[in-house]
PDB file of C-alpha atoms in Angstrom:
ATOM      1  CA  MET A 121       0.117  -0.090  -0.120  1.00 61.00           C
ATOM      2  CA  LYS A 122       2.853   2.452   0.739  1.00 64.00           C
ATOM      3  CA  ASN A 123       4.690   1.613  -2.420  1.00 82.00           C
ATOM      4  CA  GLU A 124       1.405   2.340  -4.219  1.00 84.00           C
ATOM      5  CA  LYS A 125       0.710   5.565  -2.650  1.00 88.00           C
ATOM      6  CA  PHE A 126       4.506   6.662  -3.318  1.00 88.00           C
ATOM      7  CA  ASP A 127       4.219   5.592  -6.875  1.00 88.00           C
ATOM      8  CA  LYS A 128       0.856   7.431  -7.357  1.00 90.00           C
ATOM      9  CA  LYS A 129       2.316  10.638  -5.942  1.00 91.00           C
ATOM     10  CA  LYS A 130       5.408  10.302  -7.974  1.00 92.00           C
ATOM     11  CA  GLU A 131       3.404  10.232 -11.112  1.00 91.00           C
ATOM     12  CA  GLU A 132       1.456  13.112 -10.195  1.00 92.00           C
ATOM     13  CA  ILE A 133       4.537  15.163  -9.434  1.00 93.00           C
ATOM     14  CA  LYS A 134       5.526  14.181 -12.940  1.00 91.00           C
ATOM     15  CA  ALA A 135       2.431  15.147 -14.687  1.00 89.00           C
ATOM     16  CA  ALA A 136       2.884  18.603 -12.957  1.00 91.00           C
ATOM     17  CA  GLY A 137       6.395  18.655 -14.023  1.00 90.00           C
ATOM     18  CA  ILE A 138       5.362  18.320 -17.568  1.00 88.00           C
ATOM     19  CA  LYS A 139       2.895  21.049 -17.283  1.00 86.00           C
ATOM     20  CA  SER A 140       5.362  23.418 -15.744  1.00 89.00           C
ATOM     21  CA  PHE A 141       7.839  22.474 -18.632  1.00 87.00           C
ATOM     22  CA  ALA A 142       5.409  23.180 -21.198  1.00 83.00           C
ATOM     23  CA  ALA A 143       4.272  26.341 -19.790  1.00 82.00           C
ATOM     24  CA  TYR A 144       7.418  28.250 -18.645  1.00 84.00           C
ATOM     25  CA  GLY A 145      10.428  26.140 -20.116  1.00 86.00           C
ATOM     26  CA  TYR A 146      12.808  24.219 -18.352  1.00 88.00           C
ATOM     27  CA  ALA A 147      15.102  26.898 -17.364  1.00 88.00           C
ATOM     28  CA  LYS A 148      12.535  28.901 -15.551  1.00 89.00           C
ATOM     29  CA  THR A 149      10.768  26.157 -13.857  1.00 90.00           C
ATOM     30  CA  THR A 150      11.980  25.331 -10.410  1.00 90.00           C
ATOM     31  CA  LEU A 151      11.203  22.393  -8.122  1.00 90.00           C
ATOM     32  CA  GLU A 152       9.542  24.983  -6.060  1.00 90.00           C
ATOM     33  CA  ASP A 153       7.317  25.837  -8.794  1.00 90.00           C
ATOM     34  CA  ILE A 154       6.209  22.098  -8.960  1.00 92.00           C
ATOM     35  CA  ALA A 155       5.890  21.976  -5.247  1.00 90.00           C
ATOM     36  CA  SER A 156       3.367  24.730  -5.321  1.00 90.00           C
ATOM     37  CA  MET A 157       1.410  23.461  -8.144  1.00 89.00           C
ATOM     38  CA  MET A 158       1.147  20.173  -6.043  1.00 89.00           C
ATOM     39  CA  GLY A 159       0.169  21.794  -2.957  1.00 89.00           C
ATOM     40  CA  MET A 160       3.441  20.519  -1.441  1.00 89.00           C
ATOM     41  CA  LYS A 161       6.360  21.797   0.288  1.00 88.00           C
ATOM     42  CA  LYS A 162       9.572  21.822  -1.717  1.00 86.00           C
ATOM     43  CA  ASN A 163      11.370  19.821   0.653  1.00 89.00           C
ATOM     44  CA  SER A 164       8.565  17.024   0.552  1.00 89.00           C
ATOM     45  CA  LEU A 165       9.390  17.082  -3.099  1.00 89.00           C
ATOM     46  CA  TYR A 166      13.093  15.702  -2.423  1.00 90.00           C
ATOM     47  CA  TYR A 167      11.478  12.633  -1.116  1.00 90.00           C
ATOM     48  CA  TYR A 168      10.492  11.472  -4.766  1.00 92.00           C
ATOM     49  CA  PHE A 169      13.152  13.555  -7.023  1.00 92.00           C
ATOM     50  CA  GLU A 170      16.563  14.745  -5.857  1.00 91.00           C
ATOM     51  CA  SER A 171      16.307  17.542  -8.549  1.00 90.00           C
ATOM     52  CA  LYS A 172      14.870  18.792 -11.414  1.00 91.00           C
ATOM     53  CA  GLU A 173      17.181  17.064 -13.542  1.00 90.00           C
ATOM     54  CA  ALA A 174      16.163  13.770 -11.992  1.00 92.00           C
ATOM     55  CA  LEU A 175      12.594  14.423 -12.725  1.00 92.00           C
ATOM     56  CA  LEU A 176      13.195  15.482 -16.400  1.00 89.00           C
ATOM     57  CA  ARG A 177      15.456  12.201 -16.720  1.00 88.00           C
ATOM     58  CA  GLU A 178      12.626   9.953 -15.656  1.00 89.00           C
ATOM     59  CA  LEU A 179       9.955  11.760 -17.518  1.00 87.00           C
ATOM     60  CA  VAL A 180      12.464  11.144 -20.615  1.00 84.00           C
ATOM     61  CA  GLU A 181      13.220   7.555 -19.680  1.00 84.00           C
ATOM     62  CA  SER A 182       9.594   6.467 -19.489  1.00 83.00           C
ATOM     63  CA  GLU A 183       8.991   8.035 -22.715  1.00 79.00           C
ATOM     64  CA  ILE A 184      11.579   6.318 -24.660  1.00 80.00           C
ATOM     65  CA  ASN A 185      11.062   2.939 -23.085  1.00 81.00           C
ATOM     66  CA  ALA A 186       7.337   3.219 -23.949  1.00 80.00           C
ATOM     67  CA  HIS A 187       8.245   4.304 -27.916  1.00 79.00           C
ATOM     68  CA  PHE A 188      10.859   1.492 -27.828  1.00 81.00           C
ATOM     69  CA  VAL A 189       8.248  -1.296 -26.997  1.00 83.00           C
ATOM     70  CA  PHE A 190       6.040   0.267 -30.446  1.00 83.00           C
ATOM     71  CA  LEU A 191       9.413   0.309 -32.309  1.00 85.00           C
ATOM     72  CA  GLN A 192      10.216  -3.601 -31.357  1.00 85.00           C
ATOM     73  CA  ASN A 193       6.803  -4.326 -32.810  1.00 87.00           C
ATOM     74  CA  ILE A 194       7.685  -2.878 -36.236  1.00 88.00           C
ATOM     75  CA  ILE A 195      10.872  -4.604 -36.557  1.00 88.00           C
ATOM     76  CA  SER A 196       8.834  -8.096 -36.101  1.00 89.00           C
ATOM     77  CA  GLU A 197       6.426  -7.274 -38.891  1.00 90.00           C
ATOM     78  CA  LYS A 198       6.621  -8.888 -42.133  1.00 91.00           C
ATOM     79  CA  LEU A 199       7.434  -5.964 -44.070  1.00 94.00           C
ATOM     80  CA  PRO A 200      10.462  -5.271 -46.473  1.00 95.00           C
ATOM     81  CA  ALA A 201      13.220  -3.323 -44.644  1.00 95.00           C
ATOM     82  CA  ASP A 202      12.584   0.052 -46.670  1.00 95.00           C
ATOM     83  CA  LYS A 203       9.066   0.184 -45.623  1.00 94.00           C
ATOM     84  CA  LYS A 204      10.090  -0.592 -41.948  1.00 94.00           C
ATOM     85  CA  ILE A 205      12.351   2.238 -42.029  1.00 94.00           C
ATOM     86  CA  LEU A 206       9.609   4.568 -43.016  1.00 92.00           C
ATOM     87  CA  LYS A 207       7.195   3.313 -40.484  1.00 91.00           C
ATOM     88  CA  VAL A 208       9.877   3.939 -37.712  1.00 89.00           C
ATOM     89  CA  ILE A 209      10.528   7.645 -39.082  1.00 88.00           C
ATOM     90  CA  LYS A 210       6.617   8.338 -39.174  1.00 86.00           C
ATOM     91  CA  SER A 211       6.308   6.745 -35.804  1.00 84.00           C
ATOM     92  CA  LEU A 212       9.074   9.334 -34.420  1.00 79.00           C
ATOM     93  CA  ALA A 213       7.532  12.350 -36.352  1.00 78.00           C
ATOM     94  CA  LEU A 214       4.301  11.219 -34.658  1.00 80.00           C
ATOM     95  CA  PHE A 215       5.715  10.686 -31.118  1.00 77.00           C
ATOM     96  CA  ILE A 216       7.265  14.028 -31.001  1.00 72.00           C
ATOM     97  CA  ARG A 217       3.930  15.647 -32.107  1.00 75.00           C
ATOM     98  CA  GLU A 218       1.522  13.748 -29.860  1.00 74.00           C
ATOM     99  CA  ARG A 219       3.962  14.467 -26.868  1.00 69.00           C
ATOM    100  CA  THR A 220       3.753  18.220 -27.553  1.00 67.00           C
ATOM    101  CA  LEU A 221       0.025  18.010 -28.138  1.00 64.00           C
ATOM    102  CA  SER A 222      -0.755  16.266 -24.707  1.00 63.00           C
ATOM    103  CA  TYR A 223      -0.209  19.667 -23.155  1.00 64.00           C
ATOM    104  CA  THR A 224      -0.540  23.291 -24.514  1.00 70.00           C
ATOM    105  CA  VAL A 225       3.331  23.665 -25.311  1.00 77.00           C
ATOM    106  CA  LYS A 226       4.682  26.808 -25.866  1.00 81.00           C
ATOM    107  CA  LEU A 227       7.251  26.679 -28.827  1.00 81.00           C
ATOM    108  CA  SER A 228       9.868  28.424 -26.913  1.00 85.00           C
ATOM    109  CA  ALA A 229       9.728  26.251 -24.006  1.00 82.00           C
ATOM    110  CA  PHE A 230       9.400  22.966 -26.502  1.00 80.00           C
ATOM    111  CA  ILE A 231      12.643  24.384 -28.541  1.00 82.00           C
ATOM    112  CA  GLU A 232      14.739  24.799 -25.276  1.00 84.00           C
ATOM    113  CA  LEU A 233      13.584  21.555 -23.731  1.00 80.00           C
ATOM    114  CA  SER A 234      14.775  19.847 -26.656  1.00 79.00           C
ATOM    115  CA  LYS A 235      18.162  21.319 -26.564  1.00 79.00           C
ATOM    116  CA  VAL A 236      18.486  20.191 -22.941  1.00 80.00           C
ATOM    117  CA  ILE A 237      17.211  16.665 -23.694  1.00 77.00           C
ATOM    118  CA  LYS A 238      19.711  16.440 -26.617  1.00 75.00           C
ATOM    119  CA  ASN A 239      22.611  17.901 -24.674  1.00 72.00           C
ATOM    120  CA  GLU A 240      22.168  16.288 -21.217  1.00 66.00           C
ATOM    121  CA  PHE A 241      20.609  12.983 -21.939  1.00 62.00           C
ATOM    122  CA  LYS A 242      22.735  11.617 -24.743  1.00 67.00           C
ATOM    123  CA  ASP A 243      22.890   8.047 -23.064  1.00 63.00           C
ATOM    124  CA  LEU A 244      19.179   7.858 -23.671  1.00 57.00           C
ATOM    125  CA  GLN A 245      19.160   8.810 -27.506  1.00 63.00           C
ATOM    126  CA  ASN A 246      20.167   5.689 -29.055  1.00 74.00           C
ATOM    127  CA  THR A 247      16.986   3.799 -29.104  1.00 78.00           C
ATOM    128  CA  GLU A 248      15.892   4.801 -32.537  1.00 81.00           C
ATOM    129  CA  CYS A 249      19.204   4.366 -33.799  1.00 86.00           C
ATOM    130  CA  LYS A 250      19.606   0.771 -32.658  1.00 88.00           C
ATOM    131  CA  VAL A 251      16.183  -0.066 -34.056  1.00 90.00           C
ATOM    132  CA  ILE A 252      16.836   1.754 -37.558  1.00 92.00           C
ATOM    133  CA  GLU A 253      20.508   0.041 -37.758  1.00 95.00           C
ATOM    134  CA  ALA A 254      18.864  -3.446 -37.121  1.00 94.00           C
ATOM    135  CA  ILE A 255      16.406  -2.862 -40.039  1.00 95.00           C
ATOM    136  CA  LEU A 256      19.427  -1.609 -42.193  1.00 97.00           C
ATOM    137  CA  ILE A 257      21.189  -4.790 -41.354  1.00 97.00           C
ATOM    138  CA  GLU A 258      18.201  -6.783 -42.276  1.00 96.00           C
ATOM    139  CA  GLY A 259      17.841  -4.889 -45.528  1.00 96.00           C
ATOM    140  CA  VAL A 260      21.395  -5.724 -46.410  1.00 97.00           C
ATOM    141  CA  GLU A 261      21.196  -9.561 -45.560  1.00 97.00           C
ATOM    142  CA  SER A 262      17.875  -9.631 -47.455  1.00 96.00           C
ATOM    143  CA  GLY A 263      19.643  -8.262 -50.618  1.00 96.00           C
ATOM    144  CA  LEU A 264      17.132  -5.001 -50.735  1.00 96.00           C
ATOM    145  CA  PHE A 265      20.324  -2.531 -49.648  1.00 97.00           C
ATOM    146  CA  ILE A 266      23.623  -2.575 -50.812  1.00 96.00           C
ATOM    147  CA  LYS A 267      26.448  -3.100 -48.112  1.00 96.00           C
ATOM    148  CA  HIS A 268      26.837  -0.012 -46.371  1.00 96.00           C
ATOM    149  CA  ASP A 269      28.217   1.333 -42.856  1.00 97.00           C
ATOM    150  CA  THR A 270      24.574   0.452 -41.288  1.00 97.00           C
ATOM    151  CA  LYS A 271      25.668   2.239 -37.905  1.00 95.00           C
ATOM    152  CA  THR A 272      26.649   5.813 -39.541  1.00 95.00           C
ATOM    153  CA  VAL A 273      23.439   5.807 -41.740  1.00 95.00           C
ATOM    154  CA  ALA A 274      21.393   4.970 -38.838  1.00 94.00           C
ATOM    155  CA  LYS A 275      22.763   7.694 -36.679  1.00 90.00           C
ATOM    156  CA  ASP A 276      22.378   9.967 -39.822  1.00 90.00           C
ATOM    157  CA  ILE A 277      18.369   9.183 -39.997  1.00 90.00           C
ATOM    158  CA  GLU A 278      17.979   9.229 -36.306  1.00 85.00           C
ATOM    159  CA  TYR A 279      19.491  12.520 -36.019  1.00 85.00           C
ATOM    160  CA  LEU A 280      17.497  13.869 -39.238  1.00 85.00           C
ATOM    161  CA  VAL A 281      14.029  13.844 -37.904  1.00 81.00           C
ATOM    162  CA  PRO A 282      14.315  15.645 -34.618  1.00 80.00           C
ATOM    163  CA  ALA A 283      16.905  18.115 -36.446  1.00 84.00           C
ATOM    164  CA  ILE A 284      14.156  19.118 -39.055  1.00 86.00           C
ATOM    165  CA  PHE A 285      11.405  19.473 -36.493  1.00 81.00           C
ATOM    166  CA  ARG A 286      13.762  21.776 -34.505  1.00 80.00           C
ATOM    167  CA  SER A 287      14.601  23.787 -37.451  1.00 84.00           C
ATOM    168  CA  GLN A 288      11.011  24.147 -38.569  1.00 84.00           C
ATOM    169  CA  TYR A 289       9.912  25.096 -35.071  1.00 81.00           C
ATOM    170  CA  THR A 290      12.645  27.680 -34.716  1.00 82.00           C
ATOM    171  CA  ASP A 291      11.930  29.348 -37.757  1.00 85.00           C
ATOM    172  CA  SER A 292       7.916  29.373 -37.012  1.00 83.00           C
ATOM    173  CA  ASN A 293       6.026  32.416 -35.644  1.00 85.00           C
ATOM    174  CA  ALA A 294       3.960  30.318 -34.055  1.00 82.00           C
ATOM    175  CA  GLU A 295       3.436  30.939 -30.049  1.00 84.00           C
ATOM    176  CA  PHE A 296       2.481  27.149 -29.420  1.00 80.00           C
ATOM    177  CA  VAL A 297       3.515  23.807 -31.026  1.00 78.00           C
ATOM    178  CA  HIS A 298      -0.042  22.769 -31.946  1.00 78.00           C
ATOM    179  CA  GLU A 299      -0.227  25.917 -34.253  1.00 82.00           C
ATOM    180  CA  VAL A 300       2.919  24.449 -36.294  1.00 83.00           C
ATOM    181  CA  ASP A 301       2.015  22.930 -39.837  1.00 84.00           C
ATOM    182  CA  PHE A 302       2.941  19.581 -38.740  1.00 82.00           C
ATOM    183  CA  GLU A 303       1.783  17.808 -42.104  1.00 84.00           C
ATOM    184  CA  ASN A 304       4.372  19.894 -43.895  1.00 86.00           C
ATOM    185  CA  ILE A 305       7.016  19.042 -41.783  1.00 86.00           C
ATOM    186  CA  SER A 306       6.294  15.228 -41.772  1.00 86.00           C
ATOM    187  CA  LEU A 307       6.079  15.225 -45.588  1.00 88.00           C
ATOM    188  CA  MET A 308       9.686  16.999 -45.874  1.00 90.00           C
ATOM    189  CA  VAL A 309      10.967  14.327 -43.433  1.00 89.00           C
ATOM    190  CA  GLU A 310       9.192  11.452 -45.543  1.00 90.00           C
ATOM    191  CA  ARG A 311      11.182  12.924 -48.806  1.00 92.00           C
ATOM    192  CA  LEU A 312      14.660  13.089 -47.154  1.00 91.00           C
ATOM    193  CA  ILE A 313      14.571   9.638 -45.817  1.00 92.00           C
ATOM    194  CA  ASN A 314      13.245   8.324 -49.152  1.00 93.00           C
ATOM    195  CA  TYR A 315      16.391   9.948 -50.826  1.00 94.00           C
ATOM    196  CA  ILE A 316      18.612   8.018 -48.274  1.00 94.00           C
ATOM    197  CA  ILE A 317      16.622   4.819 -48.955  1.00 94.00           C
ATOM    198  CA  ASN A 318      16.962   4.944 -52.458  1.00 94.00           C
ATOM    199  CA  GLY A 319      20.646   5.829 -52.299  1.00 94.00           C
ATOM    200  CA  ILE A 320      21.476   2.456 -50.455  1.00 96.00           C
ATOM    201  CA  LYS A 321      18.835   0.154 -52.254  1.00 95.00           C
ATOM    202  CA  VAL A 322      20.280  -2.306 -55.008  1.00 93.00           C
ATOM    203  CA  LYS A 323      19.451  -0.776 -58.064  1.00 84.00           C
ATOM    204  CA  ASN A 324      17.402  -3.403 -59.602  1.00 72.00           C
ATOM    205  CA  LYS A 325      14.941  -3.507 -56.621  1.00 57.00           C
TER     206      LYS A 325
END
């Protein structure tokens, strides 16, 4: 029972943390802000999270782990490797979009938070890369793709999607993420990924 109460409160704090990050950005949000939103004292919050960084890390880890399960299911599907990669990329784009639509996220807050996650939690960013590399290897072994440096190409593809989103969001005049033209960004991502895929395909395929 004690663990259930602890876990429930922790999830409530995480939800409050997301709301604060979405509204005010990462730098401007403090544990005191989150505690105030929860009706708690700041010192009580330390029982659950030792720092703002620890809270963000747990949020990022839980989201990435949930998405990884979905990506693993794509690997198991009976599809050619090129279709699998496109499906992974589309799911990654939707993943970024859905997480920002769950709350009313200010565009400036999203851009700042993306940079923090990219710079501070590099150890958590290999999930999609490993999945994409596994599919590229599968494509080489099946004869669909030419032999190539699968690790490097996977890194390039994994980097491309969030980079395009960040670039388009940075150039946008929108105040909130949901106001940005997501469909246009998705089509741009898909076109670029298709260029890469066509470049590594065996020419008679």
